[in-house]
Amino acid sequence: MTDAVAPAIPIRAVPVSPGRTPWKQEAIGFAIALLVLALLPLVIGDTYSRHVLIMVFIYAVVASNWDLSLGYGGVFNFGHLALFGIGVYAYSLLTKLVGLDPWLALFAGGVIATVAAVLVTIPILRLKGIYIILVTFGFAQLVMQIVISQSAITGGTQGLVRVPGLYWFDHNMIRDGKFAYFYIALGLLVASTIFLRVFVRSRLGAGVVALRDNEEYAISRGMSLVRQRMITLAASAFFTGMAGAFYAAYQRNASVDVFGMSLATIILSMVLLGGASTIYGAIIASFVLTVFGEAMADFGAWRPMITALLIIVVMLVYPSGLVGMIRAGWGAIAVRMKRTA
Amino acid sequence: MSSAFADIAFGGLFQGSLYAMMAVGLALVWTTIGVFNFSHGVLMMLGAYVAWQLIEIGLPAWAAFPLAIVVLGGVGWLLQASVVRPLIGRPNIVLVVVITTLAAGSLIENGALTFWGPRSKQLPSLISGNATIGGVGVSLHQIAIIVITPIILGALWLFLNRTRLGLAMRAVAQNEDASHLVGLNVTALYGLAFGIAASLAGLAGIFIGGYRFMSPVMGSDPLLKALIVVVFGGISSVSGPIFAAYLIGFFEAACNYYFGLYWTPTLLFAVLILILMVRPEGIFASRSRGLA
């Protein structure tokens, strides 16, 4: 009995980054997904399906960037759609009134949204929880009201039409069955996703999560709440603004609808339905919700009702969203496979 | 000059009453349950439509209005039981309830659109007729709102401060665990808070439906204003938002008069953000969370 009993549970090596997928695995998965998406236009020929996919990509960029501040940062930022709207209007006004090159305006949309995000961070630095929701919500409304009240420049509630689109040398983007726009949107999503994933895996991202999980402790360890919040919001703003600018270039118009509650609700449900603080969850959910929404186009007024019901059910049953659902399903399969093996 | 003053005073009192009616419900739910009900505006719309439907099937207004308010109380309770209560105890409850109440709001809104259609409807006024006070022409319906609101809010104050049930609600707001320990039915009190809030929203809907055309999306703007009001007043009390509601009513009326309709919302939001930078907990709020 004095002999040491061999431990029943084998001691595993401590993982380098606990709870994370090794980056090589993630990169392979990412490349496969990218390849599949990039080949889609060869299979899908009709412009309508391509249009739906372009919208999926735009929503995915906005939702996944929102996830950075909402999920990872734990900042209840409800003004994210305003950053998208700022991108829309920055692009439209710069190309239409100033006559800036569309590609430069696309980039400028991102920069201006980032500046706006930094500005909105200032009033929320001292705030917590629900107050952040209210101020950021107020910020979104403020931007919308400014756009409406300056109708001489922004077109007010009528919006702006005939916004210049993007161009590619002599290639006619309007008559190519949305071929070029598809790849630009995909490129935007890829760039944004790589940026977000690298950000959240970095030391900086770990700091953002640390502040979310235990603010007092993180601050006592010398982390700056002010700096981190500003970085988080600014980082989540750039691609959102660019997505807005791209949206304006693609739709060739700008309207105040982008600031409205309905779009914000849809995108917010993408973030939460996918599972907050995953990035990929938001992208998967934007795909699911957009395609699902389009598939139910015949249902008319029932469509938003079914979507709303779906959101409620998922939130009640799977608090960690679709990614939680996938993980649970994967776990169940893994257990079964081990048993049979 | 006196006309301008009367204009602003009347507008402020009238708008303030509506905002107070909405904001009190939001604050009540926040203080007791600690969540924000984003379907509050939709409940307001539903109140107006239910009242309209009851009148349509032949009830007189004096019976239809209170009945609609009772129905709304039930809807509020149901909403609480279905999309709020199951989530209690979740770490990110504030955020999740925002999305579930938003979704529930969208469900009700589109349901109303399907059921009642987009065509505008109107409720009968509380009192018909017009009057001229201080050189300003006003409708008696609006006067009635100005008079009834303080009475209702006073009754709510008495309920929260003088009845056992009200005291129990305040106890839950102050300390939920201790309330459990002394044997209060916390779940039922949650339902009650939500029900009262929904009834007040329904009443606000009936008020608005009496002088403006109703539509399924009529709740979004009052919800927004109610949100601003609770930020001004501080969500941690019920009396704070009431003062703030009237203050904002007057501010809006004055802005409308001096700067025009277009600039009012912009100024309002700018002031809101400024106030929160200086006093993050609202202008009338003490730092502790509690009812009344």
XYZ file of C-alpha atoms in Angstrom:
633
model
C 0.000 0.000 0.000
C 2.973 2.240 0.392
C 3.616 2.067 -3.320
C 2.653 5.188 -5.132
C -0.552 4.597 -7.046
C -0.259 5.522 -10.679
C -2.530 8.474 -11.367
C -5.786 7.389 -12.920
C -5.868 10.430 -15.147
C -2.889 10.748 -17.456
C -1.174 14.090 -17.021
C -1.300 15.996 -20.232
C 1.212 18.587 -21.281
C 0.045 22.078 -20.432
C -1.177 23.693 -23.642
C 0.757 26.757 -24.737
C -2.348 28.891 -25.041
C -5.157 27.312 -23.074
C -8.547 27.168 -24.692
C -7.248 28.184 -28.086
C -6.950 26.349 -31.334
C -3.340 26.148 -32.517
C -2.833 28.866 -35.124
C -1.757 26.371 -37.786
C -5.051 24.500 -37.530
C -6.939 27.747 -37.669
C -4.968 28.920 -40.701
C -5.707 25.683 -42.562
C -9.405 25.902 -41.777
C -9.412 29.528 -42.799
C -7.702 28.773 -46.123
C -10.172 25.985 -46.927
C -13.157 28.210 -46.149
C -11.656 31.002 -48.243
C -11.074 28.655 -51.170
C -14.665 27.422 -51.047
C -16.011 30.975 -50.945
C -13.691 32.131 -53.713
C -14.855 29.333 -56.004
C -18.558 29.988 -55.337
C -19.147 32.415 -58.257
C -18.027 29.681 -60.660
C -20.860 27.473 -59.399
C -23.434 30.162 -58.725
C -24.116 32.008 -61.901
C -27.220 34.069 -61.216
C -26.777 37.621 -60.042
C -29.390 37.335 -57.336
C -27.526 34.632 -55.395
C -24.319 36.564 -55.841
C -26.040 39.658 -54.518
C -27.155 37.726 -51.435
C -23.599 36.554 -50.876
C -22.227 40.081 -51.232
C -24.699 41.223 -48.593
C -23.631 38.305 -46.394
C -20.015 39.445 -46.660
C -20.873 43.053 -45.792
C -22.997 42.045 -42.822
C -20.333 39.589 -41.716
C -17.700 42.343 -41.672
C -19.929 44.636 -39.634
C -21.090 41.909 -37.249
C -17.650 40.399 -36.642
C -16.147 43.821 -35.976
C -18.984 44.565 -33.604
C -18.125 41.309 -31.867
C -14.663 42.705 -31.166
C -15.968 45.552 -29.017
C -19.125 43.844 -27.764
C -17.937 40.286 -27.197
C -14.213 40.576 -26.583
C -14.133 44.071 -25.157
C -17.319 43.658 -23.138
C -18.182 47.241 -24.083
C -21.941 47.436 -24.606
C -21.485 49.449 -27.716
C -24.793 50.145 -29.435
C -23.443 52.752 -31.782
C -21.643 50.346 -34.051
C -24.101 50.806 -36.889
C -23.393 54.534 -36.751
C -19.809 53.734 -37.719
C -21.156 51.763 -40.677
C -23.411 54.691 -41.561
C -20.495 57.092 -41.270
C -18.645 54.908 -43.770
C -21.641 55.028 -46.120
C -21.929 58.791 -45.959
C -18.179 59.455 -45.973
C -17.848 57.513 -49.214
C -20.931 59.041 -50.813
C -20.073 62.618 -49.926
C -16.385 62.302 -50.773
C -16.996 60.779 -54.192
C -20.075 62.773 -55.103
C -19.290 66.236 -53.750
C -15.512 66.310 -53.476
C -14.935 64.059 -56.463
C -12.412 61.870 -54.682
C -11.286 58.655 -56.353
C -13.673 55.847 -55.240
C -10.845 53.597 -54.038
C -9.385 56.379 -51.926
C -12.870 57.164 -50.623
C -13.296 53.505 -49.651
C -10.180 53.761 -47.521
C -11.209 57.186 -46.214
C -14.512 55.662 -45.064
C -12.556 53.376 -42.766
C -10.325 56.173 -41.485
C -13.215 58.540 -40.771
C -15.146 55.811 -38.949
C -12.057 55.135 -36.832
C -11.781 58.809 -35.902
C -15.477 58.826 -34.997
C -14.979 55.736 -32.833
C -12.190 57.443 -30.935
C -14.423 60.468 -30.410
C -17.292 58.374 -29.072
C -14.938 56.572 -26.708
C -14.292 59.805 -24.806
C -17.755 60.141 -23.224
C -17.954 56.433 -22.351
C -14.613 56.177 -20.607
C -16.084 56.674 -17.159
C -19.256 54.724 -17.806
C -20.315 51.159 -17.242
C -22.847 48.663 -18.519
C -26.220 50.061 -19.365
C -24.966 53.660 -19.539
C -22.598 52.710 -22.319
C -25.560 51.251 -24.198
C -27.444 54.507 -23.766
C -24.611 56.837 -24.758
C -23.549 54.847 -27.785
C -27.203 54.566 -28.776
C -27.452 58.335 -28.335
C -24.347 58.757 -30.467
C -25.920 56.762 -33.287
C -29.053 58.877 -33.086
C -26.975 62.055 -32.984
C -25.199 61.092 -36.185
C -28.502 60.273 -37.839
C -30.072 63.545 -36.743
C -27.107 65.492 -38.069
C -27.414 63.721 -41.416
C -31.147 64.476 -41.516
C -30.825 68.098 -40.454
C -28.092 68.861 -43.021
C -30.349 67.928 -45.901
C -28.709 70.438 -48.233
C -25.537 68.325 -48.244
C -26.652 64.853 -47.229
C -30.045 64.752 -48.890
C -31.757 64.445 -45.521
C -34.303 61.676 -45.287
C -34.311 61.388 -49.084
C -30.729 60.167 -49.048
C -28.189 60.423 -51.839
C -28.508 58.707 -55.186
C -26.157 58.165 -58.127
C -23.184 57.666 -55.875
C -20.151 56.716 -58.006
C -19.310 53.028 -57.854
C -15.917 51.377 -57.784
C -14.046 50.736 -61.042
C -11.384 48.353 -62.254
C -9.581 49.810 -65.270
C -11.967 49.364 -68.187
C -13.860 46.502 -66.600
C -17.581 47.132 -66.496
C -18.596 46.251 -62.971
C -22.271 46.824 -63.522
C -22.658 44.334 -66.317
C -20.421 41.499 -65.148
C -23.082 39.725 -63.096
C -21.689 41.152 -59.858
C -18.479 39.231 -60.437
C -16.032 41.956 -59.409
C -18.087 43.235 -56.500
C -18.260 39.711 -55.173
C -14.485 39.431 -54.993
C -14.022 42.907 -53.564
C -16.534 42.101 -50.814
C -14.863 38.767 -50.175
C -11.480 40.494 -50.034
C -12.836 42.956 -47.507
C -14.207 40.144 -45.359
C -10.937 38.202 -45.547
C -8.812 41.226 -44.655
C -11.150 42.129 -41.812
C -11.276 38.579 -40.441
C -7.499 38.120 -40.538
C -7.094 41.468 -38.794
C -9.636 40.573 -36.103
C -8.249 37.104 -35.465
C -4.664 38.356 -35.259
C -5.830 41.139 -32.953
C -7.692 38.890 -30.520
C -4.859 36.339 -30.444
C -2.260 38.996 -29.730
C -1.121 40.279 -26.337
C -3.281 43.324 -26.929
C -6.330 41.143 -27.460
C -5.572 39.171 -24.313
C -5.448 42.476 -22.448
C -8.839 43.457 -23.841
C -10.328 40.168 -22.620
C -8.609 40.540 -19.241
C -10.236 43.950 -18.787
C -13.603 42.500 -19.692
C -13.332 39.565 -17.310
C -11.917 41.315 -14.284
C -11.603 45.029 -14.658
C -10.290 45.798 -11.169
C -7.614 43.135 -11.325
C -6.498 44.075 -14.815
C -6.211 47.731 -13.816
C -4.332 46.840 -10.665
C -1.857 44.958 -12.843
C -1.136 48.185 -14.648
C -3.477 47.971 -17.609
C -4.962 51.220 -18.867
C -8.729 51.042 -19.254
C -8.754 54.250 -21.261
C -6.124 53.126 -23.725
C -7.569 49.629 -24.155
C -11.114 50.822 -24.695
C -9.965 53.339 -27.246
C -7.892 50.758 -29.098
C -10.735 48.238 -29.054
C -13.294 50.636 -30.453
C -10.937 52.146 -32.980
C -9.860 48.680 -34.150
C -13.447 47.577 -34.581
C -14.301 50.751 -36.487
C -11.919 50.675 -39.434
C -13.307 47.726 -41.376
C -16.841 48.655 -40.346
C -16.360 52.039 -41.988
C -14.864 50.403 -45.068
C -17.791 47.987 -45.228
C -20.105 51.003 -45.098
C -18.170 52.704 -47.885
C -18.264 49.531 -49.951
C -21.983 49.206 -49.299
C -22.506 52.732 -50.651
C -20.346 51.949 -53.693
C -22.233 48.726 -54.326
C -25.750 50.065 -53.775
C -24.823 53.376 -55.424
C -26.889 55.279 -52.911
C -26.914 56.346 -49.289
C -29.914 56.597 -47.013
C -30.512 57.191 -43.317
C -31.980 53.694 -43.059
C -28.496 52.465 -42.183
C -28.801 54.225 -38.823
C -32.205 52.728 -38.117
C -33.149 50.311 -35.404
C -34.122 47.498 -37.777
C -30.697 47.062 -39.362
C -29.029 47.404 -35.963
C -31.283 44.696 -34.577
C -30.500 42.333 -37.439
C -26.750 42.786 -37.130
C -26.818 42.644 -33.347
C -28.697 39.382 -33.537
C -25.987 38.096 -35.882
C -23.381 38.876 -33.239
C -25.314 37.240 -30.422
C -26.807 34.410 -32.449
C -23.357 33.430 -33.656
C -22.010 33.488 -30.152
C -20.268 36.527 -28.749
C -16.466 36.694 -28.658
C -15.733 34.186 -31.371
C -15.493 36.388 -34.513
C -16.305 33.340 -36.659
C -19.678 32.994 -34.929
C -20.768 36.392 -36.181
C -19.694 35.479 -39.707
C -21.530 32.145 -39.643
C -24.631 33.803 -38.198
C -24.657 36.536 -40.839
C -24.552 33.806 -43.452
C -27.338 31.840 -41.774
C -29.597 34.817 -41.066
C -29.193 36.469 -44.469
C -29.707 33.292 -46.479
C -32.538 32.240 -44.183
C -34.125 35.671 -44.560
C -33.858 35.542 -48.347
C -35.214 32.003 -48.477
C -38.296 33.184 -46.640
C -38.843 36.179 -48.903
C -42.272 34.826 -49.826
C -43.471 34.904 -46.259
C -43.847 38.690 -46.235
C -44.533 40.034 -42.783
C -44.085 36.557 -41.317
C -40.408 36.635 -42.168
C -39.272 39.076 -39.452
C -41.559 37.292 -37.010
C -40.035 33.893 -37.720
C -36.553 35.404 -37.519
C -37.389 37.028 -34.180
C -38.747 33.754 -32.847
C -35.629 31.947 -34.020
C -33.419 34.471 -32.230
C -35.372 34.117 -28.984
C -35.278 30.322 -29.100
C -31.543 30.185 -29.788
C -30.840 32.742 -27.047
C -32.899 30.746 -24.553
C -31.628 27.302 -25.449
C -28.053 28.013 -26.531
C -26.772 31.055 -24.656
C -23.424 30.726 -26.401
C -25.079 30.966 -29.803
C -24.534 28.996 -32.973
C -20.852 28.417 -32.243
C -21.875 26.974 -28.870
C -24.331 24.766 -30.726
C -21.645 23.610 -33.160
C -19.204 22.989 -30.323
C -21.782 20.994 -28.376
C -22.611 18.970 -31.482
C -18.940 18.399 -32.255
C -18.341 17.343 -28.668
C -21.167 14.811 -28.862
C -19.771 13.364 -32.096
C -16.249 13.218 -30.641
C -17.485 11.334 -27.587
C -19.336 8.830 -29.758
C -16.308 8.346 -31.994
C -14.107 7.672 -28.977
C -16.574 5.116 -27.705
C -16.653 3.181 -30.946
C -12.879 3.362 -31.368
C -43.891 87.118 -25.320
C -46.434 85.699 -22.960
C -47.638 83.613 -25.850
C -44.162 82.160 -26.293
C -44.002 81.365 -22.623
C -47.417 79.693 -22.655
C -46.435 77.758 -25.764
C -43.293 76.376 -24.158
C -44.977 75.745 -20.809
C -47.843 73.866 -22.383
C -45.662 71.908 -24.786
C -43.284 71.032 -21.995
C -46.009 69.823 -19.675
C -47.647 67.786 -22.400
C -44.508 66.141 -23.790
C -43.167 65.714 -20.274
C -46.272 63.802 -19.239
C -45.911 61.354 -22.103
C -42.210 60.862 -21.490
C -42.776 60.385 -17.773
C -45.381 57.714 -18.433
C -42.957 55.824 -20.675
C -39.782 56.339 -18.671
C -41.249 55.268 -15.344
C -41.965 51.822 -16.753
C -38.427 51.450 -18.062
C -36.991 52.559 -14.736
C -39.314 50.277 -12.779
C -38.149 47.227 -14.714
C -34.522 48.266 -14.446
C -34.628 48.831 -10.707
C -36.403 45.579 -9.838
C -34.998 43.135 -12.396
C -31.864 44.933 -13.533
C -32.595 44.617 -17.236
C -33.632 47.032 -19.919
C -36.817 46.310 -21.783
C -36.299 47.314 -25.392
C -39.798 46.233 -26.340
C -41.268 49.001 -24.182
C -42.091 51.162 -27.193
C -43.813 48.252 -28.903
C -45.930 47.672 -25.793
C -47.029 51.282 -26.061
C -48.103 50.692 -29.654
C -49.883 47.496 -28.645
C -51.809 49.357 -25.928
C -53.185 51.774 -28.496
C -54.119 48.984 -30.908
C -55.766 46.815 -28.273
C -57.870 49.798 -27.167
C -58.781 50.471 -30.792
C -59.776 46.839 -31.305
C -61.928 46.832 -28.170
C -63.734 49.936 -29.338
C -64.114 48.360 -32.767
C -65.967 45.382 -31.303
C -68.387 47.732 -29.649
C -67.107 48.606 -26.207
C -67.473 52.221 -25.080
C -64.219 54.128 -24.604
C -64.549 54.318 -20.819
C -64.565 50.521 -20.669
C -62.184 49.831 -23.547
C -59.318 51.964 -22.232
C -59.022 50.375 -18.762
C -59.504 46.928 -20.257
C -56.720 47.559 -22.748
C -54.458 48.616 -19.882
C -55.254 45.403 -18.019
C -54.589 43.341 -21.151
C -51.256 45.079 -21.542
C -50.382 44.225 -17.968
C -50.953 40.596 -18.885
C -48.816 40.940 -22.003
C -46.050 42.439 -19.873
C -46.243 39.567 -17.455
C -46.157 37.078 -20.329
C -43.179 38.812 -21.893
C -41.335 38.689 -18.615
C -42.100 35.013 -18.153
C -41.040 34.074 -21.674
C -38.004 36.156 -22.602
C -36.654 37.587 -19.349
C -37.127 35.168 -16.475
C -35.461 32.135 -18.129
C -32.338 34.241 -18.589
C -31.968 35.364 -14.992
C -28.679 34.178 -13.572
C -26.816 34.310 -16.875
C -23.563 36.265 -16.627
C -24.341 38.489 -19.637
C -28.024 38.912 -18.863
C -28.146 42.657 -19.597
C -26.974 42.126 -23.138
C -28.998 38.990 -23.834
C -32.203 40.567 -22.539
C -31.613 43.531 -24.831
C -31.612 41.192 -27.802
C -34.496 39.010 -26.631
C -36.717 42.002 -25.856
C -35.741 43.573 -29.185
C -36.689 40.332 -30.911
C -39.930 40.076 -28.958
C -40.640 43.692 -29.895
C -40.063 42.903 -33.564
C -42.365 39.892 -33.225
C -45.173 41.991 -31.724
C -44.632 44.852 -34.142
C -44.808 42.657 -37.219
C -47.678 40.757 -35.676
C -49.591 44.017 -35.307
C -48.711 44.898 -38.889
C -50.096 41.573 -40.131
C -53.138 41.637 -37.931
C -54.208 45.261 -38.120
C -52.542 46.319 -41.352
C -50.494 49.419 -42.067
C -53.485 51.752 -42.473
C -53.545 54.553 -39.936
C -56.123 54.422 -37.186
C -57.100 56.809 -34.464
C -58.560 56.462 -31.002
C -61.252 58.740 -29.653
C -59.941 61.580 -27.482
C -60.262 61.340 -23.727
C -62.211 64.594 -23.836
C -63.145 66.196 -27.124
C -63.065 69.918 -27.697
C -60.555 72.747 -27.686
C -59.682 75.614 -25.402
C -57.493 78.689 -25.483
C -55.217 79.193 -22.511
C -52.830 82.124 -22.325
C -53.191 82.785 -26.043
C -52.400 79.187 -27.042
C -54.989 76.950 -28.598
C -54.948 73.519 -26.995
C -57.155 70.462 -27.149
C -58.895 69.231 -24.026
C -57.433 65.787 -24.726
C -53.974 67.171 -24.126
C -55.115 68.982 -21.006
C -56.543 65.696 -19.745
C -53.190 63.995 -20.284
C -51.424 66.763 -18.377
C -53.836 66.331 -15.475
C -54.102 62.531 -15.430
C -50.385 61.748 -15.631
C -49.399 63.261 -12.253
C -52.368 61.470 -10.667
C -51.272 58.096 -12.050
C -47.654 58.705 -11.108
C -48.735 59.819 -7.638
C -50.744 56.635 -7.285
C -47.697 54.637 -8.323
C -45.618 56.466 -5.726
C -48.194 55.692 -3.049
C -48.256 52.081 -4.156
C -44.486 51.759 -3.943
C -44.205 53.549 -0.622
C -47.389 52.820 1.279
C -48.562 49.329 0.378
C -47.049 46.026 1.447
C -46.771 44.889 -2.156
C -44.987 48.081 -3.140
C -42.633 47.761 -0.221
C -41.927 44.178 -1.274
C -41.001 45.405 -4.751
C -38.675 47.972 -3.279
C -37.120 45.268 -1.147
C -36.432 43.138 -4.218
C -34.895 46.146 -5.924
C -32.622 46.781 -2.946
C -31.474 43.272 -2.213
C -32.750 40.260 -4.061
C -31.075 37.615 -1.909
C -32.354 39.097 1.326
C -35.852 39.283 -0.169
C -35.654 35.580 -0.950
C -34.565 34.924 2.612
C -37.481 36.732 4.203
C -39.853 34.741 2.046
C -40.854 37.162 -0.684
C -41.952 35.642 -3.955
C -39.302 37.339 -6.082
C -40.437 35.748 -9.342
C -43.985 37.000 -8.887
C -42.701 40.467 -8.035
C -40.619 40.490 -11.215
C -43.766 39.696 -13.141
C -45.638 42.427 -11.326
C -42.971 45.028 -12.103
C -43.039 44.087 -15.776
C -46.828 44.062 -15.798
C -47.103 47.533 -14.257
C -44.498 48.859 -16.669
C -46.378 47.409 -19.627
C -49.676 48.861 -18.379
C -48.125 52.316 -18.116
C -46.735 51.955 -21.626
C -50.179 50.913 -22.832
C -51.716 53.966 -21.217
C -49.156 56.165 -22.935
C -50.153 54.488 -26.196
C -53.813 55.317 -25.578
C -52.831 58.922 -24.851
C -50.887 59.204 -28.088
C -53.485 57.328 -30.142
C -56.026 59.938 -29.107
C -54.399 62.844 -30.899
C -52.141 61.311 -33.515
C -52.588 58.544 -36.072
C -51.475 55.144 -34.898
C -49.077 52.926 -36.799
C -47.243 49.723 -35.887
C -43.942 51.623 -35.675
C -45.274 54.443 -33.480
C -43.448 53.140 -30.411
C -39.860 53.591 -31.540
C -39.639 57.346 -31.119
C -41.214 57.423 -27.614
C -38.913 54.556 -26.588
C -35.938 56.603 -27.699
C -37.128 59.617 -25.737
C -37.805 57.468 -22.700
C -34.260 56.155 -22.910
C -32.920 59.700 -22.945
C -35.151 60.566 -20.021
C -33.905 57.720 -17.875
C -30.321 58.654 -18.658
C -31.004 62.222 -17.564
C -32.857 61.155 -14.487
C -30.702 58.194 -13.636
C -32.203 54.738 -14.053
C -31.623 53.835 -10.442
C -34.805 55.430 -9.191
C -38.366 55.998 -10.266
C -38.731 59.616 -9.169
C -35.585 60.764 -10.985
C -36.931 59.917 -14.448
C -40.213 61.680 -13.661
C -38.452 64.981 -12.971
C -36.211 64.400 -15.945
C -39.201 63.691 -18.197
C -40.702 67.096 -17.505
C -37.311 68.780 -17.764
C -36.766 67.244 -21.180
C -40.309 68.113 -22.184
C -39.595 71.764 -21.439
C -36.173 71.597 -23.068
C -37.691 70.154 -26.212
C -40.514 72.685 -26.287
C -38.038 75.533 -25.872
C -35.716 74.111 -28.545
C -38.649 73.700 -30.900
C -39.573 77.300 -30.324
C -36.140 78.872 -30.618
C -34.172 76.569 -32.930
C -36.846 74.787 -34.919
C -37.985 71.207 -35.191
C -34.922 69.962 -37.070
C -32.334 70.860 -34.510
C -34.184 69.674 -31.420
C -33.173 65.978 -31.514
C -29.558 66.865 -32.300
C -29.378 69.278 -29.384
C -31.082 66.763 -27.144
C -28.564 64.026 -27.876
C -25.636 66.399 -27.603
C -26.840 67.506 -24.165
C -27.383 63.872 -23.203
C -23.812 62.926 -24.027
C -22.466 66.010 -22.234
C -24.474 65.248 -19.090
C -23.216 61.695 -19.002
C -19.636 62.885 -19.272
C -20.099 65.050 -16.188
C -22.498 62.913 -14.182
C -22.501 59.335 -15.423
C -25.210 58.305 -12.987
C -27.754 60.881 -14.161
C -28.612 64.285 -12.756
C -31.184 63.295 -10.164
C -29.740 59.972 -9.134
C -28.153 59.075 -5.881
C -25.483 56.445 -6.247
C -27.439 53.583 -4.764
C -29.982 51.455 -6.584
C -33.497 51.533 -5.184
C -37.077 52.289 -6.009
C -38.950 55.554 -5.414
